[in-house]
MMTF fields as JSON, N, C-alpha, C and O atoms, coordinates in Angstrom:
{
  "mmtfVersion": "1.0.0",
  "mmtfProducer": "UNKNOWN",
  "numBonds": 307,
  "numAtoms": 308,
  "numGroups": 77,
  "numChains": 1,
  "numModels": 1,
  "chainsPerModel": [1],
  "groupsPerChain": [77],
  "chainIdList": ["A"],
  "bondAtomList": [4, 2, 8, 6, 12, 10, 16, 14, 20, 18, 24, 22, 28, 26, 32, 30, 36, 34, 40, 38, 44, 42, 48, 46, 52, 50, 56, 54, 60, 58, 64, 62, 68, 66, 72, 70, 76, 74, 80, 78, 84, 82, 88, 86, 92, 90, 96, 94, 100, 98, 104, 102, 108, 106, 112, 110, 116, 114, 120, 118, 124, 122, 128, 126, 132, 130, 136, 134, 140, 138, 144, 142, 148, 146, 152, 150, 156, 154, 160, 158, 164, 162, 168, 166, 172, 170, 176, 174, 180, 178, 184, 182, 188, 186, 192, 190, 196, 194, 200, 198, 204, 202, 208, 206, 212, 210, 216, 214, 220, 218, 224, 222, 228, 226, 232, 230, 236, 234, 240, 238, 244, 242, 248, 246, 252, 250, 256, 254, 260, 258, 264, 262, 268, 266, 272, 270, 276, 274, 280, 278, 284, 282, 288, 286, 292, 290, 296, 294, 300, 298, 304, 302],
  "bondOrderList": [1, 1, 1, 1, 1, 1, 1, 1, 1, 1, 1, 1, 1, 1, 1, 1, 1, 1, 1, 1, 1, 1, 1, 1, 1, 1, 1, 1, 1, 1, 1, 1, 1, 1, 1, 1, 1, 1, 1, 1, 1, 1, 1, 1, 1, 1, 1, 1, 1, 1, 1, 1, 1, 1, 1, 1, 1, 1, 1, 1, 1, 1, 1, 1, 1, 1, 1, 1, 1, 1, 1, 1, 1, 1, 1, 1],
  "groupList": [{"groupName": "UNK", "atomNameList": ["N", "CA", "C", "O"], "elementList": ["N", "C", "C", "O"], "formalChargeList": [0, 0, 0, 0], "bondAtomList": [1, 0, 2, 1, 3, 2], "bondOrderList": [1, 1, 2], "singleLetterCode": "X", "chemCompType": "L-PEPTIDE LINKING"}],
  "groupTypeList": [0, 0, 0, 0, 0, 0, 0, 0, 0, 0, 0, 0, 0, 0, 0, 0, 0, 0, 0, 0, 0, 0, 0, 0, 0, 0, 0, 0, 0, 0, 0, 0, 0, 0, 0, 0, 0, 0, 0, 0, 0, 0, 0, 0, 0, 0, 0, 0, 0, 0, 0, 0, 0, 0, 0, 0, 0, 0, 0, 0, 0, 0, 0, 0, 0, 0, 0, 0, 0, 0, 0, 0, 0, 0, 0, 0, 0],
  "groupIdList": [1, 2, 3, 4, 5, 6, 7, 8, 9, 10, 11, 12, 13, 14, 15, 16, 17, 18, 19, 20, 21, 22, 23, 24, 25, 26, 27, 28, 29, 30, 31, 32, 33, 34, 35, 36, 37, 38, 39, 40, 41, 42, 43, 44, 45, 46, 47, 48, 49, 50, 51, 52, 53, 54, 55, 56, 57, 58, 59, 60, 61, 62, 63, 64, 65, 66, 67, 68, 69, 70, 71, 72, 73, 74, 75, 76, 77],
  "secStructList": [7, 7, 7, 7, 7, 6, 6, 2, 2, 2, 2, 2, 2, 2, 6, 6, 2, 2, 2, 2, 2, 2, 2, 2, 2, 2, 2, 2, 2, 2, 2, 6, 2, 2, 2, 2, 6, 6, 6, 7, 7, 2, 2, 2, 2, 6, 7, 6, 6, 1, 7, 4, 4, 4, 1, 2, 0, 0, 0, 0, 0, 2, 2, 2, 2, 2, 2, 2, 2, 2, 2, 2, 2, 2, 2, 2, 7],
  "xCoordList": [153.463, 153.308, 152.991, 153.515, 152.043, 151.502, 152.862, 153.478, 152.993, 153.686, 152.62, 151.658, 153.366, 152.505, 153.262, 154.413, 152.009, 152.699, 152.066, 151.028, 152.759, 151.433, 150.064, 149.374, 149.651, 148.193, 147.806, 147.017, 147.779, 147.939, 146.862, 145.673, 148.54, 148.054, 147.155, 146.693, 147.072, 146.591, 145.066, 144.354, 144.581, 143.147, 143.196, 142.113, 143.898, 143.708, 143.26, 142.488, 143.921, 143.638, 141.979, 141.392, 141.636, 140.924, 139.36, 138.293, 139.613, 138.962, 138.643, 137.666, 139.388, 139.563, 139.148, 138.2, 139.497, 139.193, 137.335, 136.677, 136.747, 135.568, 134.368, 133.239, 134.9, 134.909, 134.685, 133.617, 135.898, 135.936, 134.58, 133.523, 135.012, 133.712, 132.752, 132.425, 132.007, 130.934, 130.268, 129.085, 131.361, 131.504, 131.164, 130.223, 131.806, 132.22, 130.732, 130.123, 129.852, 128.494, 127.451, 126.992, 127.136, 126.473, 126.9, 126.038, 128.407, 128.492, 127.548, 126.998, 127.802, 127.746, 125.803, 125.104, 125.271, 123.61, 123.805, 124.871, 123.352, 123.821, 123.746, 122.657, 124.909, 124.908, 123.791, 122.989, 123.518, 122.886, 121.21, 120.392, 121.635, 119.745, 119.689, 119.211, 120.245, 120.242, 120.759, 120.895, 121.089, 121.381, 120.121, 119.543, 119.432, 118.148, 116.62, 115.733, 117.203, 116.107, 116.326, 115.565, 117.744, 117.674, 117.804, 118.402, 117.629, 117.083, 118.572, 118.877, 119.306, 120.676, 121.508, 121.809, 122.173, 122.599, 124.2, 124.955, 124.205, 125.891, 126.636, 127.294, 126.909, 128.654, 128.745, 129.577, 127.705, 127.474, 127.498, 128.337, 126.497, 127.106, 127.686, 128.01, 128.499, 129.036, 131.114, 132.171, 130.889, 132.27, 132.164, 131.584, 133.149, 133.172, 133.517, 133.377, 134.148, 133.952, 132.581, 132.039, 131.906, 130.331, 129.347, 128.358, 129.74, 129.01, 129.29, 129.359, 129.32, 130.087, 129.302, 129.972, 128.086, 127.247, 127.478, 126.951, 128.305, 128.587, 129.444, 129.296, 130.987, 132.025, 132.766, 133.364, 132.543, 133.39, 132.693, 133.304, 131.557, 131.429, 132.159, 132.902, 131.771, 132.441, 134.117, 134.782, 134.435, 136.44, 136.637, 137.411, 135.384, 135.812, 135.422, 136.033, 134.876, 134.042, 135.628, 136.067, 136.109, 137.218, 138.432, 138.771, 138.867, 140.139, 139.524, 140.419, 138.596, 138.36, 138.294, 138.603, 137.976, 138.297, 139.44, 139.698, 140.532, 142.061, 142.872, 143.799, 142.184, 142.575, 142.272, 143.186, 140.594, 140.93, 141.705, 142.571, 141.568, 143.204, 144.149, 144.703, 144.154, 145.675, 146.121, 147.132, 144.931, 144.72, 145.025, 145.9, 143.992, 144.06, 145.485, 146.165, 145.509, 147.146, 148.314, 149.076, 148.152, 149.211, 148.73, 149.543, 147.375, 146.894, 147.896, 148.516, 147.762, 148.37, 149.233, 149.587, 150.113, 151.479, 152.223, 153.324],
  "yCoordList": [150.391, 151.687, 151.841, 150.947, 153.023, 152.643, 153.803, 154.555, 153.552, 154.18, 154.734, 154.276, 156.044, 156.62, 155.985, 155.89, 155.699, 155.584, 156.1, 156.616, 156.117, 157.593, 156.504, 157.011, 154.722, 155.176, 155.44, 156.344, 155.343, 155.589, 157.342, 157.656, 158.192, 160.014, 160.242, 161.347, 159.366, 159.673, 159.533, 160.535, 158.406, 157.431, 158.861, 159.357, 159.132, 160.828, 161.924, 162.743, 161.989, 163.35, 163.556, 164.481, 161.832, 161.668, 161.931, 162.291, 161.657, 161.568, 163.225, 163.519, 163.909, 165.701, 166.106, 166.84, 165.959, 166.46, 166.218, 166.905, 165.18, 165.333, 165.297, 164.814, 165.864, 166.165, 168.209, 168.769, 168.721, 170.02, 170.185, 170.768, 169.429, 169.529, 169.92, 171.107, 168.86, 168.876, 170.055, 170.224, 170.736, 171.846, 172.755, 173.425, 173.138, 173.925, 173.838, 174.759, 173.106, 172.751, 173.264, 174.387, 172.854, 173.183, 175.233, 176.098, 175.542, 176.672, 177.686, 178.777, 176.622, 178.066, 177.571, 178.343, 176.228, 176.722, 177.54, 178.144, 177.752, 178.401, 179.882, 180.455, 180.511, 181.495, 181.894, 182.652, 181.66, 181.17, 182.218, 183.061, 181.293, 180.961, 182.481, 183.376, 182.677, 184.158, 185.246, 186.391, 184.762, 185.986, 186.146, 187.119, 184.742, 184.808, 185.822, 186.563, 185.111, 185.581, 187.58, 188.475, 187.412, 189.393, 189.766, 190.829, 189.613, 189.707, 190.375, 190.767, 190.473, 190.917, 190.447, 189.253, 191.558, 191.39, 190.08, 189.954, 189.357, 188.136, 188.948, 188.925, 189.934, 190.405, 191.206, 190.761, 192.567, 192.75, 191.777, 191.874, 190.851, 189.586, 189.187, 189.037, 188.512, 187.239, 188.395, 187.972, 189.761, 190.099, 190.797, 191.837, 189.579, 190.217, 191.336, 191.353, 192.625, 193.591, 194.079, 194.546, 193.923, 194.08, 193.977, 194.707, 192.008, 192.103, 191.381, 190.319, 192.244, 192.274, 190.872, 189.847, 190.831, 189.59, 188.222, 187.274, 187.87, 186.845, 187.007, 186.596, 188.143, 188.22, 186.665, 186.229, 186.033, 185.006, 183.655, 183.301, 183.204, 182.24, 182.706, 181.979, 183.868, 183.997, 183.613, 183.136, 183.887, 184.269, 182.426, 181.719, 182.102, 180.311, 179.577, 178.586, 179.858, 179.437, 179.706, 178.961, 180.735, 180.79, 179.427, 178.481, 179.786, 178.937, 177.43, 176.607, 177.008, 176.116, 175.806, 174.719, 176.581, 175.947, 176.391, 176.248, 177.13, 176.732, 175.485, 174.983, 175.182, 173.736, 172.92, 172.507, 172.503, 171.772, 172.073, 171.294, 172.906, 172.946, 172.137, 171.063, 173.22, 173.056, 170.843, 170.257, 170.307, 168.401, 168.077, 167.321, 168.916, 168.454, 168.0, 166.997, 169.713, 169.834, 168.888, 168.567, 168.405, 167.721, 166.051, 165.13, 165.882, 163.999, 164.015, 163.056, 165.484, 165.017, 164.734, 163.985, 165.807, 165.547, 163.862, 163.59],
  "zCoordList": [154.636, 154.37, 152.866, 152.201, 151.92, 150.71, 150.342, 151.098, 148.828, 148.08, 146.971, 146.354, 147.067, 146.198, 144.481, 144.055, 143.965, 141.968, 141.473, 141.888, 139.841, 139.231, 138.564, 137.68, 139.117, 139.314, 140.332, 140.056, 141.134, 142.733, 142.225, 142.184, 141.867, 142.241, 140.475, 140.193, 139.743, 139.008, 139.375, 139.312, 139.729, 140.462, 141.903, 142.21, 142.297, 143.625, 142.994, 143.493, 141.43, 140.322, 139.499, 138.938, 139.886, 139.145, 140.051, 139.554, 141.338, 142.384, 142.953, 143.641, 142.627, 143.054, 142.335, 142.613, 141.013, 139.226, 139.053, 138.271, 139.895, 139.437, 140.711, 140.624, 141.725, 142.776, 142.125, 141.876, 142.05, 141.6, 140.58, 140.825, 139.296, 138.71, 139.298, 139.288, 140.023, 140.84, 141.864, 142.162, 142.25, 142.733, 142.063, 142.489, 140.73, 139.968, 139.425, 139.969, 138.558, 137.955, 139.477, 139.268, 140.489, 141.337, 141.593, 141.438, 141.996, 141.262, 140.031, 139.882, 139.47, 138.465, 138.041, 137.385, 138.564, 138.537, 139.597, 139.47, 140.368, 141.89, 141.384, 141.363, 140.973, 140.28, 139.26, 139.805, 138.115, 137.058, 137.587, 137.22, 138.695, 138.877, 139.357, 138.66, 140.659, 140.917, 140.187, 140.618, 138.867, 137.578, 137.665, 138.147, 136.977, 136.444, 137.051, 136.626, 138.477, 139.368, 140.02, 140.387, 139.839, 139.724, 138.579, 138.744, 137.213, 135.717, 135.498, 134.371, 136.374, 135.526, 134.816, 134.836, 133.849, 132.738, 132.919, 133.883, 131.631, 132.088, 132.168, 133.208, 131.294, 131.693, 133.335, 134.126, 133.824, 134.8, 136.073, 136.968, 136.04, 137.149, 137.373, 138.551, 135.989, 136.477, 136.536, 136.066, 137.268, 137.09, 138.687, 139.0, 139.812, 140.567, 141.404, 142.627, 140.424, 141.185, 141.207, 142.21, 139.776, 140.502, 140.766, 140.696, 141.466, 142.031, 144.152, 144.77, 144.291, 145.976, 146.225, 146.351, 146.286, 147.121, 146.412, 146.995, 145.031, 145.126, 143.969, 142.818, 144.853, 144.943, 144.807, 143.823, 146.021, 146.41, 145.163, 144.155, 145.522, 144.615, 142.966, 142.307, 142.647, 141.16, 141.189, 140.27, 142.186, 142.643, 142.517, 141.872, 143.595, 143.476, 142.192, 141.794, 141.866, 139.928, 138.95, 138.074, 139.351, 138.661, 139.063, 138.352, 140.436, 140.564, 140.547, 140.739, 140.419, 139.667, 138.232, 137.743, 137.748, 136.524, 136.096, 134.901, 137.108, 136.782, 136.902, 136.266, 137.937, 138.733, 137.651, 136.938, 137.331, 136.118, 135.184, 134.786, 134.834, 132.834, 133.413, 133.179, 134.456, 135.26, 135.378, 134.991, 136.016, 136.046, 134.297, 133.875, 133.411, 132.415, 131.929, 131.714, 131.883, 131.369, 131.296, 130.384, 133.103, 133.371, 133.287, 133.353, 133.142, 132.744, 131.075, 130.615, 130.425, 129.042, 128.693, 127.782, 129.985, 129.362, 129.633, 129.156]
}
């Protein structure tokens, strides 16, 4: 049985952070392309309350940012 060590946990966290970063970048690119195609203002488009069509992706991007910030804080500690 393999035991979790701090090195193992940090590599798992780094892999998860990398995947989260890639997903966040992809979501940002998709959302910005949709915003530009619609010709909408930034403030209205990126507000999930005003943009029901993209609300799920907007909320997902917010959660990913929060997760990455939390991981960074833990890594610094």
